[in-house]
Coordinates of C-alpha atoms (C1' of nucleotides) in Angstrom, one line a residue:
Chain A
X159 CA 23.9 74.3 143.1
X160 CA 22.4 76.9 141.1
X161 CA 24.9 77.2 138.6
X162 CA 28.7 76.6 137.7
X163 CA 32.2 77.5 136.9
X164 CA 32.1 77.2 133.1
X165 CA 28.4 76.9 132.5
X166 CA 27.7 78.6 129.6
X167 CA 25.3 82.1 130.9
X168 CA 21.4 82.5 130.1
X169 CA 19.9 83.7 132.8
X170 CA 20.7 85.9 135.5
X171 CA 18.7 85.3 138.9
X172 CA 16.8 86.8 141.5
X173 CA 17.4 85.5 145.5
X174 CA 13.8 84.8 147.2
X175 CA 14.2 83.2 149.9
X176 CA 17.6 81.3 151.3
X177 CA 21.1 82.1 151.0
X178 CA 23.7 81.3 149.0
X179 CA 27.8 81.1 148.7
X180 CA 29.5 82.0 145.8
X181 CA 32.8 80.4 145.3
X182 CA 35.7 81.1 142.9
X183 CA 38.3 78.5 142.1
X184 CA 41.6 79.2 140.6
X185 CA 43.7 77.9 137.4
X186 CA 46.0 75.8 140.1
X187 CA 43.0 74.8 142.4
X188 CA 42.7 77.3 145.0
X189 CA 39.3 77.8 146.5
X190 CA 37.7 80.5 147.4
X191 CA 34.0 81.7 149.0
X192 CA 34.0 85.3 147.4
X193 CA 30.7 86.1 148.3
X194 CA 27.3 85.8 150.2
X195 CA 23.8 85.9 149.0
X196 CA 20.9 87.2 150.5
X197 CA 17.1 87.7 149.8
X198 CA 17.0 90.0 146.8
X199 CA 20.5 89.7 145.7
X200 CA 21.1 89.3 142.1
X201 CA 23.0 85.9 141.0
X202 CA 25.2 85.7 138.1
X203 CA 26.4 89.1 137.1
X204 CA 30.3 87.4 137.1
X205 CA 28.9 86.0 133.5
X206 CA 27.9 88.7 131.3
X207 CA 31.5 89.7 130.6
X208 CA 33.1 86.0 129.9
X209 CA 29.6 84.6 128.2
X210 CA 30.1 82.2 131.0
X211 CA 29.9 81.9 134.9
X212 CA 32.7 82.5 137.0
X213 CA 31.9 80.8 139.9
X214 CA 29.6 78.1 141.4
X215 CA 26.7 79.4 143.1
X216 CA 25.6 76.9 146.1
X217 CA 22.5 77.0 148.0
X218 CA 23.2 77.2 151.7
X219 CA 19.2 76.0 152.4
X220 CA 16.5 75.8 151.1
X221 CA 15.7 78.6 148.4
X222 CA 13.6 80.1 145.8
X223 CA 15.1 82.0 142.6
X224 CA 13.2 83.4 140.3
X225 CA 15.1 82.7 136.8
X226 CA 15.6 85.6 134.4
X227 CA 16.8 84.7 130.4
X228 CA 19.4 87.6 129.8
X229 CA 17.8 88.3 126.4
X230 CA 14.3 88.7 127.7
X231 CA 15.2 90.9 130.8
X232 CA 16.8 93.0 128.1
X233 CA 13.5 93.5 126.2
X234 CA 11.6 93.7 129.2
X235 CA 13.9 97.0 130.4
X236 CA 13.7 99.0 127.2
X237 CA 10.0 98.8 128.0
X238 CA 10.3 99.4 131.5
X239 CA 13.2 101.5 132.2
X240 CA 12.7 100.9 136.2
X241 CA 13.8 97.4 136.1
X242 CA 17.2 98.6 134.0
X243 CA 17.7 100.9 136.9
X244 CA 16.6 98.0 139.8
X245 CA 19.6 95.7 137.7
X246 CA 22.0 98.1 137.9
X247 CA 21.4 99.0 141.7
X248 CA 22.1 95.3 141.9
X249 CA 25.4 95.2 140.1
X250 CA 26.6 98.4 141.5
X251 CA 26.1 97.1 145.1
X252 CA 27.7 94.0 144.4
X253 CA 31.0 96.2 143.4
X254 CA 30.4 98.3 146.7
X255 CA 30.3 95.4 149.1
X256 CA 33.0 93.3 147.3
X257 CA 35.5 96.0 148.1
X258 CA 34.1 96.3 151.4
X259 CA 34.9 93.0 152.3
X260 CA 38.4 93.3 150.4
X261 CA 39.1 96.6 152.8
X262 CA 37.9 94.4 155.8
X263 CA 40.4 91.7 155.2
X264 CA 43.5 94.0 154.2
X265 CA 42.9 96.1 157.3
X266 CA 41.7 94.5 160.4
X267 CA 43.1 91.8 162.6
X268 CA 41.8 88.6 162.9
X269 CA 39.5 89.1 165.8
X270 CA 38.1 92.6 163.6
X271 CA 37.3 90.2 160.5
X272 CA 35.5 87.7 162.4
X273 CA 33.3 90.3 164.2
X274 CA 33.4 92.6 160.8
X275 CA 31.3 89.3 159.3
X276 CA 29.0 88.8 162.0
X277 CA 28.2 92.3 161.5
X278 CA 27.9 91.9 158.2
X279 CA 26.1 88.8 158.2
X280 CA 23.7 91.0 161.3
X281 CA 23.0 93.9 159.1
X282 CA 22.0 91.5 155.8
X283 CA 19.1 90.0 157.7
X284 CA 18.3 93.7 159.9
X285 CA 17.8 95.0 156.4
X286 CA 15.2 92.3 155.2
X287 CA 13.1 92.8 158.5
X288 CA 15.0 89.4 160.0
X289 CA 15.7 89.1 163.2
X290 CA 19.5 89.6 163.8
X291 CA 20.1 89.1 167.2
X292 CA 20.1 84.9 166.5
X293 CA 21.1 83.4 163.6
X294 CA 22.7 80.7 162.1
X295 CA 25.8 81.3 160.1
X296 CA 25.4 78.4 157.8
X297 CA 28.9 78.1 157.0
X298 CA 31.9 75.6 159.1
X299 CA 34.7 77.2 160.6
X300 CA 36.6 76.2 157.5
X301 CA 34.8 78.4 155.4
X302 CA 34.4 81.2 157.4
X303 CA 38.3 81.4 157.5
X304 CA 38.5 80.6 153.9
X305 CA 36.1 83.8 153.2
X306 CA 38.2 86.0 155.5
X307 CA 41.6 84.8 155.0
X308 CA 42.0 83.0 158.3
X309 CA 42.4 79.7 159.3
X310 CA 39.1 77.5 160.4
X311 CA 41.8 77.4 163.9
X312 CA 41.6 80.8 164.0
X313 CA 38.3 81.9 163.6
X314 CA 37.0 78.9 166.1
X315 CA 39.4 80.7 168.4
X316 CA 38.0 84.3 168.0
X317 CA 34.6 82.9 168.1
X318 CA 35.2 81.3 171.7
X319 CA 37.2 84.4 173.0
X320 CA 34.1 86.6 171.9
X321 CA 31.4 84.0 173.6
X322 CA 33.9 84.0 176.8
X323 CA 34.0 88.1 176.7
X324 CA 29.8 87.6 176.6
X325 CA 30.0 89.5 173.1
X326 CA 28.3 86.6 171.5
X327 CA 26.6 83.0 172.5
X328 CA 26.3 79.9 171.2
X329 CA 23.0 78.3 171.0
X330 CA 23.1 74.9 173.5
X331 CA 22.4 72.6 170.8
X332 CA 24.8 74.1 167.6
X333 CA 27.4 76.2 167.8
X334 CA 26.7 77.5 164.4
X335 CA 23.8 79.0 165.6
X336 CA 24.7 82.5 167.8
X337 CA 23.3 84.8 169.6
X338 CA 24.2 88.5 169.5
X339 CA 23.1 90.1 172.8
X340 CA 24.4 93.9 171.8
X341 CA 25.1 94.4 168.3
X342 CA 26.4 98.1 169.2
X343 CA 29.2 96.3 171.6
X344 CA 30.6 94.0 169.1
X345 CA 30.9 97.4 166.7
X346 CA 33.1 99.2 169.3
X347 CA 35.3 96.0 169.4
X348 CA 36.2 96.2 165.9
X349 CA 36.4 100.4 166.3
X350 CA 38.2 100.1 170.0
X351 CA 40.5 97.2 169.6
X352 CA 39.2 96.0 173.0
X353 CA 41.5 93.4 174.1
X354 CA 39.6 89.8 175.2
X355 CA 42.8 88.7 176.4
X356 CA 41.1 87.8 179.3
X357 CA 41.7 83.8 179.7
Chain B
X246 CA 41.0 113.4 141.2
X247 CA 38.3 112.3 138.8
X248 CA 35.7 112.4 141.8
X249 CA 35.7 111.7 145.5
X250 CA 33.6 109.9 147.7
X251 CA 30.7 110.9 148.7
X252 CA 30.5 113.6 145.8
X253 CA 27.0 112.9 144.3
X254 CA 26.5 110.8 141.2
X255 CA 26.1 112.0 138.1
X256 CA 28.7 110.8 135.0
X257 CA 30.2 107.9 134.1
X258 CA 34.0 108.2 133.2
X259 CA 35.4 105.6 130.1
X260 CA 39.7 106.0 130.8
X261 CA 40.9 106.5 127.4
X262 CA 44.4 106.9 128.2
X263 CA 46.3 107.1 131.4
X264 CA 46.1 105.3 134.7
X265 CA 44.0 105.5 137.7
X266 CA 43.9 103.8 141.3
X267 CA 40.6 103.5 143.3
X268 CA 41.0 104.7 147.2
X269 CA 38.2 103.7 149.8
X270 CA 38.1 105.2 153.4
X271 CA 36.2 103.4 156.0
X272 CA 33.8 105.4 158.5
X273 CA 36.9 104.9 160.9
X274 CA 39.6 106.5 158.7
X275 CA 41.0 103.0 157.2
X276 CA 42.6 103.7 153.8
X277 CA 42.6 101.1 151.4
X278 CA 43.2 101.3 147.6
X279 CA 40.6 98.5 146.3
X280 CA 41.1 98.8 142.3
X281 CA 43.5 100.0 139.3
X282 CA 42.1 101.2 135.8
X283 CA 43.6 101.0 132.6
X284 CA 42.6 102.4 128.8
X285 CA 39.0 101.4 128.5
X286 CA 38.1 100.5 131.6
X287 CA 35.0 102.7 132.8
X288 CA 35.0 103.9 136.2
X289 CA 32.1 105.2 138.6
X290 CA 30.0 102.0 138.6
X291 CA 30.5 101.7 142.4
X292 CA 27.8 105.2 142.6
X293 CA 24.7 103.6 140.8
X294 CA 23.5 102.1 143.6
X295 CA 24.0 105.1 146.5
X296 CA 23.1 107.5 144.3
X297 CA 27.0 109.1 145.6
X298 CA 30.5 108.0 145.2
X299 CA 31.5 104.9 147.3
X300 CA 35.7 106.1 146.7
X301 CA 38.1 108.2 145.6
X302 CA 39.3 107.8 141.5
X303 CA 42.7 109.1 141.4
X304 CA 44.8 109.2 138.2
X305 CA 48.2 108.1 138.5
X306 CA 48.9 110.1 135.2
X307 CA 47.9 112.7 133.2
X308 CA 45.0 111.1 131.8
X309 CA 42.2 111.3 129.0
X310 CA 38.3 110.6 130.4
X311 CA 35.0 110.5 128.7
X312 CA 32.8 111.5 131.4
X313 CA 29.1 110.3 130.5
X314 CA 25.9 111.8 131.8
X315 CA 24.2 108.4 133.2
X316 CA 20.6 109.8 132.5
X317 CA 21.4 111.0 129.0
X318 CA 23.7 107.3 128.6
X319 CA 20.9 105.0 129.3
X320 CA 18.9 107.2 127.1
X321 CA 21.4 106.2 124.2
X322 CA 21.4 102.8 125.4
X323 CA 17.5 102.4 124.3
X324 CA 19.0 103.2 120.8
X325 CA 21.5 101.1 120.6
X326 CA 21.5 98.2 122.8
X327 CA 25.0 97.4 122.1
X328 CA 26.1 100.2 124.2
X329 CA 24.4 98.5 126.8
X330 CA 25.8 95.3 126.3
X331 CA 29.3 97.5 126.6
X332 CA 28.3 98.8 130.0
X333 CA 27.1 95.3 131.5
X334 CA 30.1 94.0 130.3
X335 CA 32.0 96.2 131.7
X336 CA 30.5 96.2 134.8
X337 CA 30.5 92.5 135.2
X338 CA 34.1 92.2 134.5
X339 CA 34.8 94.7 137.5
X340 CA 33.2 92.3 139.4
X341 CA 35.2 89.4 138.2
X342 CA 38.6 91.1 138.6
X343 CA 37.8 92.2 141.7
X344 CA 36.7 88.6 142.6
X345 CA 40.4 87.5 141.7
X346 CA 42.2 90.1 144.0
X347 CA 40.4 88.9 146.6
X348 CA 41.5 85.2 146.1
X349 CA 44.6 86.1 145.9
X350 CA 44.9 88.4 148.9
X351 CA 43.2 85.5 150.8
X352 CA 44.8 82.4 149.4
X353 CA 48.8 83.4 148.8
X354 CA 51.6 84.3 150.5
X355 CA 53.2 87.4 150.5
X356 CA 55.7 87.1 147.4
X357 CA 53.2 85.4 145.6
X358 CA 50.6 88.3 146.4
X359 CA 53.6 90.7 144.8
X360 CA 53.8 88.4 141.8
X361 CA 50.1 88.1 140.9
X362 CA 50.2 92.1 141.4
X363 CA 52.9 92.1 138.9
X364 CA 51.0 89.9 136.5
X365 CA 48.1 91.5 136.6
X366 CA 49.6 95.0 135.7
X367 CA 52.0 93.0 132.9
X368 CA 48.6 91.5 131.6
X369 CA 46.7 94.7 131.4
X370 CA 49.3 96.6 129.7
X371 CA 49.6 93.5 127.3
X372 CA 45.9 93.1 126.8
X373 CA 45.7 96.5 125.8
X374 CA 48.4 96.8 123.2
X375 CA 51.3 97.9 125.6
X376 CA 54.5 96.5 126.4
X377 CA 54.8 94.5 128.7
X378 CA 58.5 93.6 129.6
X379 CA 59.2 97.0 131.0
X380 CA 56.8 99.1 132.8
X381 CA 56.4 102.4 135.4
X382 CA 54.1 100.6 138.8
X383 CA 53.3 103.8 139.2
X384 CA 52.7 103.1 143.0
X385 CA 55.1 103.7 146.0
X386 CA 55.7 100.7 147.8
X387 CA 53.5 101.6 150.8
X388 CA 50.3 101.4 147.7
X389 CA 50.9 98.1 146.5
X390 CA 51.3 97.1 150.4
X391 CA 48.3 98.4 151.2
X392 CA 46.5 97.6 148.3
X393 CA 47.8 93.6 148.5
X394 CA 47.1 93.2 152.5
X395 CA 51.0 93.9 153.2
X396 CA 53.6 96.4 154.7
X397 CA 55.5 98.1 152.7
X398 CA 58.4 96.5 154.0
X399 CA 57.7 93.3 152.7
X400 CA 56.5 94.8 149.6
X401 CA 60.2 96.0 149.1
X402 CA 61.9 92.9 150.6
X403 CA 60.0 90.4 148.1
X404 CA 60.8 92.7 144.9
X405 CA 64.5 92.6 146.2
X406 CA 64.5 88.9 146.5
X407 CA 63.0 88.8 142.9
X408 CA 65.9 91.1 141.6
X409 CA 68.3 89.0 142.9
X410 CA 67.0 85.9 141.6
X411 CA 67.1 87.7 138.4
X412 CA 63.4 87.4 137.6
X413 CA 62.8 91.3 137.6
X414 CA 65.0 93.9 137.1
X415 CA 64.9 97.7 138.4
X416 CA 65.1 100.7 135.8
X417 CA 69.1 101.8 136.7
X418 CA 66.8 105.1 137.1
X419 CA 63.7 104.6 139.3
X420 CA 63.2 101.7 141.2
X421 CA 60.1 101.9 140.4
X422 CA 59.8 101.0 137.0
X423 CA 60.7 97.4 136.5
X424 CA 61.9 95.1 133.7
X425 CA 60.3 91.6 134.0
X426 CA 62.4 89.4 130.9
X427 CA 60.3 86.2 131.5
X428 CA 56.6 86.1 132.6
X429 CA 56.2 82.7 132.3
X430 CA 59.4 82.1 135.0
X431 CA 57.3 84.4 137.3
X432 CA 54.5 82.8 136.6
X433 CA 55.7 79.3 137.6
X434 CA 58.0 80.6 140.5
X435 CA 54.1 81.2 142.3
X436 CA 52.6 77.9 141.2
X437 CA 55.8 76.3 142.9
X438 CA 55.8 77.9 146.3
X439 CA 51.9 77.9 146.2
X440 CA 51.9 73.8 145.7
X441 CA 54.4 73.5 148.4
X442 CA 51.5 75.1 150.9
X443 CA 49.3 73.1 149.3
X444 CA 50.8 70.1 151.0
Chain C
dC235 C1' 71.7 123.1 150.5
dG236 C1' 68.0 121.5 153.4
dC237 C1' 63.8 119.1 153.7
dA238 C1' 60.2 115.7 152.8
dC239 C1' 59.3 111.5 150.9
dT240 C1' 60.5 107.0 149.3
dT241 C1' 63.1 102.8 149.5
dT242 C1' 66.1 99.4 151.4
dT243 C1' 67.8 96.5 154.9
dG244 C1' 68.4 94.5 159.6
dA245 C1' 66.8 92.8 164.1
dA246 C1' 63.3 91.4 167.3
dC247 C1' 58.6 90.6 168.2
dG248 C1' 54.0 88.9 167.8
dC249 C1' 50.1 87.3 165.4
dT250 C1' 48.4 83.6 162.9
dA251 C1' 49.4 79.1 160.8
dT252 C1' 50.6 74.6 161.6
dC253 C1' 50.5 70.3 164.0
dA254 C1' 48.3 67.4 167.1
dA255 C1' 45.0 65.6 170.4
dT256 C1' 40.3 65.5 172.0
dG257 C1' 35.3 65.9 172.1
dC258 C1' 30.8 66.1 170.0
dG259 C1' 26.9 65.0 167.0
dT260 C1' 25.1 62.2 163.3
dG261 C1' 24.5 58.5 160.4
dT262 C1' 25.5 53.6 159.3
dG263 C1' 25.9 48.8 159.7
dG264 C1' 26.6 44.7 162.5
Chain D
dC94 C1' 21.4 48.7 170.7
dC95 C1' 26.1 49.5 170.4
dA96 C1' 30.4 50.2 167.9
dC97 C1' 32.3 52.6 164.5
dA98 C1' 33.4 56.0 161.1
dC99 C1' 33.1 60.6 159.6
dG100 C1' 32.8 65.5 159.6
dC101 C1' 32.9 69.5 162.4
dA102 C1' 34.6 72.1 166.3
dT103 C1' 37.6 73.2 170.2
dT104 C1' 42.0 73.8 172.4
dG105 C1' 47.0 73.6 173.3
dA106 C1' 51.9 73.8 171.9
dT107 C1' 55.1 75.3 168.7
dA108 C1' 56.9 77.5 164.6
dG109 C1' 57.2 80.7 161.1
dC110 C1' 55.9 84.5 158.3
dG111 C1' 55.1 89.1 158.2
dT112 C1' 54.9 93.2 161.1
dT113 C1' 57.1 96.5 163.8
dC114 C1' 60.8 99.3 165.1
dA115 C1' 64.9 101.4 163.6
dA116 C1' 68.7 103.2 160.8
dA117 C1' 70.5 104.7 156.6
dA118 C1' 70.7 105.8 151.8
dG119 C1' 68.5 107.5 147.6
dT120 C1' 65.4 110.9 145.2
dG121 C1' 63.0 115.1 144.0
dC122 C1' 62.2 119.9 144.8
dG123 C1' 62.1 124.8 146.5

DNA sequence: CGCACTTTTGAACGCTATCAATGCGTGTGG
DNA sequence: CCACACGCATTGATAGCGTTCAAAAGTGCG
């Protein structure tokens, strides 16, 4: 765990290598995984605002993070302008993609939210020059359907209906690991509303 | 309309008095209003990073802006690094707040989706000085639907069911502007029907 | 007044949650 | 080594919440 809910903010925090969840928890003890974290993604931005982080920032594997005291990196930008604008990219993005993922889960069906985040989760390691055709998605059922408002049921369900409909596959030893034969397929599910009511 | 998608970036906007809401549009025509700004909140953050305008700002009001230039902002940000310190702020507490809408979307039920809505507007009115007993939403029913992850329908249905249980009350005038004569009663009618899904 | 838009309310349907049983892989201890 | 517990995943049956469809009333405006 990189950080906290509560912890008091000093540094902000630069993804290297890994991934990471960030999750949210409420007043009344509701949980929530409100975000994913790839190589070069920015960690901790939720703190500037309260003094303190908002979240808890867990390490899905093995990681680096290059550590960045607030202060400093403010120093460092009115020398270098560049890096104010490569921080603000970050932040901005973050705000972008958060309200992708809200539009995702007010909009689509259950089935288009599952394959919306394998898509997502596809185009994250595409852009970093990872191979996004396998992958393992490093997150239970439970969590998955926590992220996109469904049920761990539910999204195990979706999962199988997609392997069945040859949209995905499972690697033989985990089925966290998958296999995306034809990325373009799976995006004209979510566009088509093709119906895997096979059985 | 403040600006539109896609329009290219230029200015930041601070809201010094009115209301606006924040509409995105998916590549396949999905609408979805993903934010709300009140009196000093600063909007166009979302068009740092793609150099163009990721949705539409829309005032529900007539409305007062400062529109910034961003080069000439960060320019008087090297002078006084408080004004930076405003604009990180402000950025990371849009990605807070958005951070909470999404818990909520994912985590509650539908009246208690309506009554955090309803909260969160009483607290940003309160926050900033405004009453906030008796307010305009400013949005037709089909808004705060879409905007919560619901129809309008139930939208309507669950503010009914609140009238009649006396913990709202309609404007005799528009139903649309709406007397709430004891937060806290709101506030604990969630936390009850949220522990009873709790288990 | 007519027209378009918004809101309310009812009834029926369907998607997703819930409940429950089973299987699988892994680590642990007898 | 096996038995066992534990966490994770799958699958089926059922129920319920919210959607969909539909009708009617209210509101604002040319």
């Amino acid at each position: 765990m990189l950080y906290r809910a509560g912890e008091a903010f000093t540094h902000l925090h630069v993804l290297n290598s890994g991934f990471f969840k960030m999750i949210s928890v409420s007043a009344d003890g509701r949980e929530q995984v409100v975000g994913l974290k790839f190589r070069g993604d920015w960690l901790g931005f939720d703190a500037i605002a309260g003094a303190s982080h908002a979240c808890d920032a867990v390490a899905m594997d093995t990681a680096e993070v290059w550590s960045l005291r607030y202060d400093e990196l403010l120093q460092a930008c009115a020398r270098r302008p560049e890096l104010l604008g490569l921080m603000h990219e970050a932040m901005s993005h973050e705000i972008v993609r958060d309200r992708d993922t809200l539009m995702s889960i007010c909009t689509l069906p259950a089935d288009a939210r599952v394959v919306a985040f394998l898509q997502h989760w596809a185009q994250a390691l595409s852009v970093r020059g990872l191979r996004a055709d396998q992958f393992s998605l490093r997150l239970t059922r439970a969590e998955i359907g926590n992220y996109l408002g469904l049920t761990l049921e539910t999204v195990s369900r979706v999962l199988s209906r997609l392997a069945r409909a040859s949209l995905i596959a499972f690697n033989e030893k985990s089925r966290r690991d998958i296999c995306i034969p034809d990325l373009q397929a799976l995006e004209s599910f979510v566009q088509g509303r093709v119906s895997l009511n096979l059985h």
